[in-house]
GROMACS .gro file of N, CA and C in nm:
model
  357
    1UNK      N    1   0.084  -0.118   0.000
    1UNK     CA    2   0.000   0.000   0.000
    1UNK      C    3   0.088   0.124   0.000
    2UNK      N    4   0.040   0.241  -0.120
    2UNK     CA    5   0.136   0.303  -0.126
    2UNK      C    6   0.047   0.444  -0.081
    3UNK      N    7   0.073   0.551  -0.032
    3UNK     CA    8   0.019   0.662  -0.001
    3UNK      C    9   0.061   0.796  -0.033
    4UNK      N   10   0.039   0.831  -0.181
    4UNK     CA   11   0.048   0.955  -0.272
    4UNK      C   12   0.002   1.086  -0.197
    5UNK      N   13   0.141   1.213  -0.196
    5UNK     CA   14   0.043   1.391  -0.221
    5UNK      C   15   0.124   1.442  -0.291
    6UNK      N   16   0.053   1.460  -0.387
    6UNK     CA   17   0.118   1.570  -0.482
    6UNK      C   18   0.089   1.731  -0.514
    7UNK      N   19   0.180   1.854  -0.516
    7UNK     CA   20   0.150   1.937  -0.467
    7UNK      C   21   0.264   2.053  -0.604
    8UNK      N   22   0.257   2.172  -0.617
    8UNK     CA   23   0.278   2.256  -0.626
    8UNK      C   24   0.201   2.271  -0.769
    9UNK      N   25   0.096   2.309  -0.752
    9UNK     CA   26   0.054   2.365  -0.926
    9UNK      C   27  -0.020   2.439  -0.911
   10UNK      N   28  -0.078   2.537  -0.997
   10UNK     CA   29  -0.075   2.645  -1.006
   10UNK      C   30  -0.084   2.702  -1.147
   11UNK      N   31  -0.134   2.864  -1.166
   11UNK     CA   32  -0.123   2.912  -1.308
   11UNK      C   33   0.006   2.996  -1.304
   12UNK      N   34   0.040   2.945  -1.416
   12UNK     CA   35   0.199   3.007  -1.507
   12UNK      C   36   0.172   3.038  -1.608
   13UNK      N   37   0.232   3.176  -1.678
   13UNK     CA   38   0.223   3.180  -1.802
   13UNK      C   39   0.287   3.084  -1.889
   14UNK      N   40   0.304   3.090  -2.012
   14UNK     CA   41   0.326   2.988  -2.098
   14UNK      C   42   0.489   3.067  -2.102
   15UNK      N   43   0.605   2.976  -2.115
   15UNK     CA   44   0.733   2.976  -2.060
   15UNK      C   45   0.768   2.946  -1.966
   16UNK      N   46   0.688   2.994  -1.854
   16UNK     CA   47   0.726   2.959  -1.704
   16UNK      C   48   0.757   2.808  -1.749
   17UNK      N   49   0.753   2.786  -1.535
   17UNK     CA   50   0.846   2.690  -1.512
   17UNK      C   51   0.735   2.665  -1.360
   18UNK      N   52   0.726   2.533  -1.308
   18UNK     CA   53   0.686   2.490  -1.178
   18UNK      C   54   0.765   2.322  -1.176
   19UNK      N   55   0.781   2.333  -1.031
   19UNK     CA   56   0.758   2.175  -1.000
   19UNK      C   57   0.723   2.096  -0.941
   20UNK      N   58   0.653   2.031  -0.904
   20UNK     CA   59   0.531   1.908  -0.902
   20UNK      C   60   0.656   1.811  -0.803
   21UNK      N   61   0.607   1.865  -0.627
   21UNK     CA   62   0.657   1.721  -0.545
   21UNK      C   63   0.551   1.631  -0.572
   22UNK      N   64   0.611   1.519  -0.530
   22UNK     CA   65   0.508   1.397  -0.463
   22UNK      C   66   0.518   1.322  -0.377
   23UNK      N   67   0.498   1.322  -0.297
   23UNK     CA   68   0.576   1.238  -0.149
   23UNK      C   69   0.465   1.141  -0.150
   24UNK      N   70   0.549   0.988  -0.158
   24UNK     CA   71   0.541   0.886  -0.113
   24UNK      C   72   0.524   0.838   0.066
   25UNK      N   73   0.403   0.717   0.057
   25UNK     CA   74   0.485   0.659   0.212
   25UNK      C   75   0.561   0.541   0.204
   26UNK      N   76   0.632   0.540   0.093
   26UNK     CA   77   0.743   0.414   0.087
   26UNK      C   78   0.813   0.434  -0.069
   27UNK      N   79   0.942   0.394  -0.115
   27UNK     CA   80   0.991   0.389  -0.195
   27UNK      C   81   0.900   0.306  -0.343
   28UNK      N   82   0.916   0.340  -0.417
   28UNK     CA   83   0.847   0.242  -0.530
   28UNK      C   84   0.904   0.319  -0.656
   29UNK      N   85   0.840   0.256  -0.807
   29UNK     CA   86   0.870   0.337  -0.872
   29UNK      C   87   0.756   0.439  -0.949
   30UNK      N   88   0.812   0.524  -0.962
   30UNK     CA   89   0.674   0.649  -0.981
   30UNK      C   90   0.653   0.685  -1.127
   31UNK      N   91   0.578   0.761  -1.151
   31UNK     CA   92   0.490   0.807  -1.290
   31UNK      C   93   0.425   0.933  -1.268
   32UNK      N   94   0.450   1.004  -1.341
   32UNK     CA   95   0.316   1.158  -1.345
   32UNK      C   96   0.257   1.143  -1.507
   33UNK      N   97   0.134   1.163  -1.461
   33UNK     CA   98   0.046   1.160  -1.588
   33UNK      C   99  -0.054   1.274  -1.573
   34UNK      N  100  -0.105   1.297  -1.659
   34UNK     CA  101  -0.191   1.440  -1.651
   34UNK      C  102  -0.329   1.372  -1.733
   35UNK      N  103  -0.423   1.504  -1.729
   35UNK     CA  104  -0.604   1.453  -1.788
   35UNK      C  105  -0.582   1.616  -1.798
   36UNK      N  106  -0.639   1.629  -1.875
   36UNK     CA  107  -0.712   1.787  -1.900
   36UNK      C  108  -0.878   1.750  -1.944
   37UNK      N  109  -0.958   1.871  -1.897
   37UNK     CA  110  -1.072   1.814  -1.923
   37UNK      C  111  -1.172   1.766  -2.068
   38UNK      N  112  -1.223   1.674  -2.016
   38UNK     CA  113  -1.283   1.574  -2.158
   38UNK      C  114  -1.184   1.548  -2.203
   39UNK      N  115  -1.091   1.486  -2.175
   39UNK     CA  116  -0.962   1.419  -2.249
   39UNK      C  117  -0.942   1.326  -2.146
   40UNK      N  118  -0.874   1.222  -2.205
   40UNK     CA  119  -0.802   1.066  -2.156
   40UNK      C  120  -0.692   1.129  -2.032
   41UNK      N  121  -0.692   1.045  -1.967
   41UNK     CA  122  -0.539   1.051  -1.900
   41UNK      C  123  -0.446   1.044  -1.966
   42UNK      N  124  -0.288   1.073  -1.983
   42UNK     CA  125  -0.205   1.031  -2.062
   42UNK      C  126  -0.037   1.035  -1.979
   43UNK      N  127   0.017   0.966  -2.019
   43UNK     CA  128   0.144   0.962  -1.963
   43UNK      C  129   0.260   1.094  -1.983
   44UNK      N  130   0.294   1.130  -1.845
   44UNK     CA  131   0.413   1.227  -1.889
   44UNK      C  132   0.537   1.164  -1.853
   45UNK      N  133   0.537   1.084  -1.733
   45UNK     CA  134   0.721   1.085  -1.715
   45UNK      C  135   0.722   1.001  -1.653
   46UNK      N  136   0.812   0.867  -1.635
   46UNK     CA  137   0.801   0.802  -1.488
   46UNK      C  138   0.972   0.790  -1.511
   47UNK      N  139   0.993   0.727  -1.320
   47UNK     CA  140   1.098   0.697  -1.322
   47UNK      C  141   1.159   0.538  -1.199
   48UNK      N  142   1.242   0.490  -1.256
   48UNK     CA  143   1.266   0.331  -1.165
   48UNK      C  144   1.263   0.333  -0.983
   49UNK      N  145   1.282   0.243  -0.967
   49UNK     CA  146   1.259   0.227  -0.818
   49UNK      C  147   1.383   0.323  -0.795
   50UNK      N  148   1.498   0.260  -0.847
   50UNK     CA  149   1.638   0.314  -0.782
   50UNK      C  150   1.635   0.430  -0.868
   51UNK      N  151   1.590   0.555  -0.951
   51UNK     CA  152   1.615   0.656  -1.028
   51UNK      C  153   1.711   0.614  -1.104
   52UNK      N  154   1.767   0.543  -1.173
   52UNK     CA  155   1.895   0.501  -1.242
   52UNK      C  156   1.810   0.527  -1.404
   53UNK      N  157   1.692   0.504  -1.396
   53UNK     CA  158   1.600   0.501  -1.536
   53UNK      C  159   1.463   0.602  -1.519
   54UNK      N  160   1.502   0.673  -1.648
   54UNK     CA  161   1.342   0.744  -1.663
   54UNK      C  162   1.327   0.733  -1.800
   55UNK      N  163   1.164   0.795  -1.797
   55UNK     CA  164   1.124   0.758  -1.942
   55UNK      C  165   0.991   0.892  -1.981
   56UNK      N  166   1.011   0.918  -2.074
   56UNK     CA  167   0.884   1.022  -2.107
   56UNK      C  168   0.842   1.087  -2.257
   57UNK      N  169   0.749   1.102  -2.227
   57UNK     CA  170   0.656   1.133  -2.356
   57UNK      C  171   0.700   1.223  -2.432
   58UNK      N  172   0.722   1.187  -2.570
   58UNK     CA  173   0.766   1.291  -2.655
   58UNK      C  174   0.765   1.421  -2.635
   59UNK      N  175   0.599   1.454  -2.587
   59UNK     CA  176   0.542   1.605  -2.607
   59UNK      C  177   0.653   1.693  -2.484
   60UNK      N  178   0.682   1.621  -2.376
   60UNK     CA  179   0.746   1.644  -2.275
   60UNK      C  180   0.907   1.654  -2.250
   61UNK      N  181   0.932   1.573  -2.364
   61UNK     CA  182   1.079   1.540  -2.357
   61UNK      C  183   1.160   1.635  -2.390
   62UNK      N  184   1.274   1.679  -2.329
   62UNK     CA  185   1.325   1.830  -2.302
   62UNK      C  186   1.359   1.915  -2.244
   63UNK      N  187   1.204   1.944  -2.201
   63UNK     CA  188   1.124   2.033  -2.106
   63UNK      C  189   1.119   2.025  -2.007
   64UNK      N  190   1.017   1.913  -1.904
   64UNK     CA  191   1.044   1.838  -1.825
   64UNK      C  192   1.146   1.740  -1.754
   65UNK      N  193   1.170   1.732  -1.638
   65UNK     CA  194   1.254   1.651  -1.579
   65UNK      C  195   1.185   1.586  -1.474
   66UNK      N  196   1.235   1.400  -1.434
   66UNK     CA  197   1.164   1.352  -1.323
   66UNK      C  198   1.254   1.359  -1.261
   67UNK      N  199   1.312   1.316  -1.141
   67UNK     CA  200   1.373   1.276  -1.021
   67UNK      C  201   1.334   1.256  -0.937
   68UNK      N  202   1.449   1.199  -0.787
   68UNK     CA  203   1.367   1.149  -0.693
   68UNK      C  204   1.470   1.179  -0.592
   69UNK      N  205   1.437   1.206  -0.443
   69UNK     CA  206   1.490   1.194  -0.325
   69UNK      C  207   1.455   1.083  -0.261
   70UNK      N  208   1.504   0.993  -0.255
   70UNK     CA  209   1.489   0.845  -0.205
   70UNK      C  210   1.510   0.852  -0.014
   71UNK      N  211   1.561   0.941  -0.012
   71UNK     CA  212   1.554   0.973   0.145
   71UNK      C  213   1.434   1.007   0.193
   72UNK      N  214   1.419   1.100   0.121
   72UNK     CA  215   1.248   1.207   0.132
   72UNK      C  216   1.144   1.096   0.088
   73UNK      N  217   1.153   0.981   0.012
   73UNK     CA  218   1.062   0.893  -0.043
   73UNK      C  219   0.974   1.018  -0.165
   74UNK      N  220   1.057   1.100  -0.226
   74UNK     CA  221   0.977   1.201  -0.264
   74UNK      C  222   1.019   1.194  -0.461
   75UNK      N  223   0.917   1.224  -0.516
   75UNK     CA  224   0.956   1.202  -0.655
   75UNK      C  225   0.930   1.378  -0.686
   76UNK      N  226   0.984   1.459  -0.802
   76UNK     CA  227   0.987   1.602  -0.874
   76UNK      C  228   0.945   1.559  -0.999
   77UNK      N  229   0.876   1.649  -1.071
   77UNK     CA  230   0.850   1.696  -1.208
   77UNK      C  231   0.897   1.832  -1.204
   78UNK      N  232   0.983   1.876  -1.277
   78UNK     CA  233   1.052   1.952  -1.297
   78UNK      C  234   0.993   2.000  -1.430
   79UNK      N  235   0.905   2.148  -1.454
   79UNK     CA  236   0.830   2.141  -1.569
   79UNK      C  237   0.870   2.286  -1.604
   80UNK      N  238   0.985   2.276  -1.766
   80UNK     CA  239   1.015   2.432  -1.764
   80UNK      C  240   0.937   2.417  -1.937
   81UNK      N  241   0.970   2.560  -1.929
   81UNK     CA  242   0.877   2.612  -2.096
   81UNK      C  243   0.723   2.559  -2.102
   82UNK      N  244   0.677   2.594  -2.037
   82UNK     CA  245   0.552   2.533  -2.065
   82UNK      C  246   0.501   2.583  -2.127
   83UNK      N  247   0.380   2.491  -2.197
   83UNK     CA  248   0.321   2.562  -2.278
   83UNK      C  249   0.175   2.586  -2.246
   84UNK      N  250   0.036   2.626  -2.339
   84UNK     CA  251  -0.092   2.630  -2.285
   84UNK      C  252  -0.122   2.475  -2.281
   85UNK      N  253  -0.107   2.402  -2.405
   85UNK     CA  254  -0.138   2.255  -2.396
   85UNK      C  255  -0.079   2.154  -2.284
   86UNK      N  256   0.004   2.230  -2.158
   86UNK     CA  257   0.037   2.145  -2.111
   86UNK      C  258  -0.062   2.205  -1.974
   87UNK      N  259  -0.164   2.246  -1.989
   87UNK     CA  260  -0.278   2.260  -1.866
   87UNK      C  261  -0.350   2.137  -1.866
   88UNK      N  262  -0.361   2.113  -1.754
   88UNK     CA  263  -0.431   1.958  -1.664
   88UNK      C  264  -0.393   1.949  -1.559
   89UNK      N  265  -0.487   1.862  -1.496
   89UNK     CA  266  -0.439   1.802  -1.363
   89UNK      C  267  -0.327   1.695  -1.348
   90UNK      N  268  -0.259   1.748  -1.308
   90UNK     CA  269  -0.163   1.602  -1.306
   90UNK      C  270  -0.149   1.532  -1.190
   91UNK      N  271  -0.120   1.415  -1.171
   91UNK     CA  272  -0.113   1.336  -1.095
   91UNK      C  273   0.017   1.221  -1.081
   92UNK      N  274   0.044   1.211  -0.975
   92UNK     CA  275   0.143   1.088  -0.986
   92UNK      C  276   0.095   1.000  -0.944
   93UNK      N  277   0.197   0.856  -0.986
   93UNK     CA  278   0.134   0.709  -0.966
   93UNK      C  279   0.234   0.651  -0.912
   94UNK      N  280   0.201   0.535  -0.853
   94UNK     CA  281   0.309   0.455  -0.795
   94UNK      C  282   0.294   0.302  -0.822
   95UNK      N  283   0.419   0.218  -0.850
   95UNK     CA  284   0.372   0.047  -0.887
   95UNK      C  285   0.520   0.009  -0.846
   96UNK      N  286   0.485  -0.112  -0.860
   96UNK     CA  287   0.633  -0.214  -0.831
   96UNK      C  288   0.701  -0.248  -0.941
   97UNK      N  289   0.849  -0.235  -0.968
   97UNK     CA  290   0.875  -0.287  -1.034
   97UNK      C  291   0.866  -0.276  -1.206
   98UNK      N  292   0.814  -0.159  -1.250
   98UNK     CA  293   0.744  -0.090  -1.364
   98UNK      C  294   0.805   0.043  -1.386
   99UNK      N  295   0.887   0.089  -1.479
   99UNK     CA  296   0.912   0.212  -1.547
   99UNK      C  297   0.823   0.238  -1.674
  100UNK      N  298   0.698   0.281  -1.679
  100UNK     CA  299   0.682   0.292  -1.823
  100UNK      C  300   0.575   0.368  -1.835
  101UNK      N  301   0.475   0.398  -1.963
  101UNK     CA  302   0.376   0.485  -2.006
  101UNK      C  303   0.267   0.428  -1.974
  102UNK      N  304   0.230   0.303  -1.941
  102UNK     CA  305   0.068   0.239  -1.916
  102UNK      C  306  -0.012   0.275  -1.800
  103UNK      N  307  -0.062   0.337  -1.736
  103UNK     CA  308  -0.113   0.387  -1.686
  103UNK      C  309  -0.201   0.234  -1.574
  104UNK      N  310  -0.247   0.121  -1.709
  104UNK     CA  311  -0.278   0.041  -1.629
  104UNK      C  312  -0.191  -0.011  -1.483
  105UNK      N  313  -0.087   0.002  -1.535
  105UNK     CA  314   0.044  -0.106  -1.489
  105UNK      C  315   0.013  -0.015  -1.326
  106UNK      N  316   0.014   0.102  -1.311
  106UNK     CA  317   0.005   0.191  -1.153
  106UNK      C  318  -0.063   0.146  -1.083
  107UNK      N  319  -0.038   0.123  -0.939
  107UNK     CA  320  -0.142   0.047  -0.846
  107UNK      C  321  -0.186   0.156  -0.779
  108UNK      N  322  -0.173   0.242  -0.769
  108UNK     CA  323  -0.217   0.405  -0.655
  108UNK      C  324  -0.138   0.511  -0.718
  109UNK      N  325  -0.267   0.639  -0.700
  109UNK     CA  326  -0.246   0.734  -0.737
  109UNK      C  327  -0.314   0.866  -0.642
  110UNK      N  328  -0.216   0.947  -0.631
  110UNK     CA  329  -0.226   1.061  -0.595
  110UNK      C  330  -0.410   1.149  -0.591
  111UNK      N  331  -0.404   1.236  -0.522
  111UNK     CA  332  -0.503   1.354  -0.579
  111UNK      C  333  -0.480   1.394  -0.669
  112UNK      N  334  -0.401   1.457  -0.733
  112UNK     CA  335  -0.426   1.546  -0.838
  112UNK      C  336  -0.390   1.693  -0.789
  113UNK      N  337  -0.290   1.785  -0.885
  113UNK     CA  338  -0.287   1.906  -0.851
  113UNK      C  339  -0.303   1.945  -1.026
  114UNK      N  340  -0.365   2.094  -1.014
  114UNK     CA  341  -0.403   2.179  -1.148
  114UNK      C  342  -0.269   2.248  -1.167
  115UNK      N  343  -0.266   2.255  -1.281
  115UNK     CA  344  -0.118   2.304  -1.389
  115UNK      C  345  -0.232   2.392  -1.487
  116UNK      N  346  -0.230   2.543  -1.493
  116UNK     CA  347  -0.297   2.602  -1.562
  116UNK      C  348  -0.173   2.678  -1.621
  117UNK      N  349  -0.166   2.736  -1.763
  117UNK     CA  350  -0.063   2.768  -1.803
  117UNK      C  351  -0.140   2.835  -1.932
  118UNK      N  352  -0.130   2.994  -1.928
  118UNK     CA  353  -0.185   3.060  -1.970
  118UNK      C  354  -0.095   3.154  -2.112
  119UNK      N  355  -0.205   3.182  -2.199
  119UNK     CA  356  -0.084   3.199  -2.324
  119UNK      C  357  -0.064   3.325  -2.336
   0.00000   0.00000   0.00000
């Protein structure tokens, strides 16, 4: 059982920059994915149990950065240049053993914080 909060979002203009903690109550490996409304969930970034591996979505790749404080049990999205299309809620996920984009594969997930990013 894993126990997600994810926190810093907020409206930015389009360039800005925010980043998205998520504190864990135990080590695992993590994922942030976002939904904007009437749209699918979709994958932005995850990264391995030990941070040695990350992985992320084209639209993101660049821009964004994941990492992790394994002390803190805490994972970052590091989100610079943004743009308007990157407004949604995002959320992080947590699973065993899993670096990747499926969304199924996550066993627990966060609340949700809003990323509004204005043009």
């Amino acid at each position: 059982q894993v126990q997600l909060v994810e926190s810093g979002g907020g409206l930015v203009q389009a360039g800005g920059s925010l980043r998205l903690p998520c504190a864990a109550s135990r080590r695992t490996a993590m994922g942030w994915f976002r939904q904007a409304p009437g749209k699918e969930r979709e994958f932005v970034t995850a990264i391995s149990w030990s941070g040695g591996s990350t992985y992320y979505a084209d639209s993101v790749k660049g821009r964004f950065t994941i990492s992790r404080d394994n002390a803190k049990n805490t994972v970052y999205l590091q989100m610079n240049s943004l743009k308007p299309e990157d407004t949604a809620v995002y959320y992080c996920a947590a699973t065993r053993d899993y670096t990747g984009a499926s969304p199924g594969r996550y066993e627990y997930w966060g609340q949700g914080t809003q990323v509004t990013v204005s043009s």
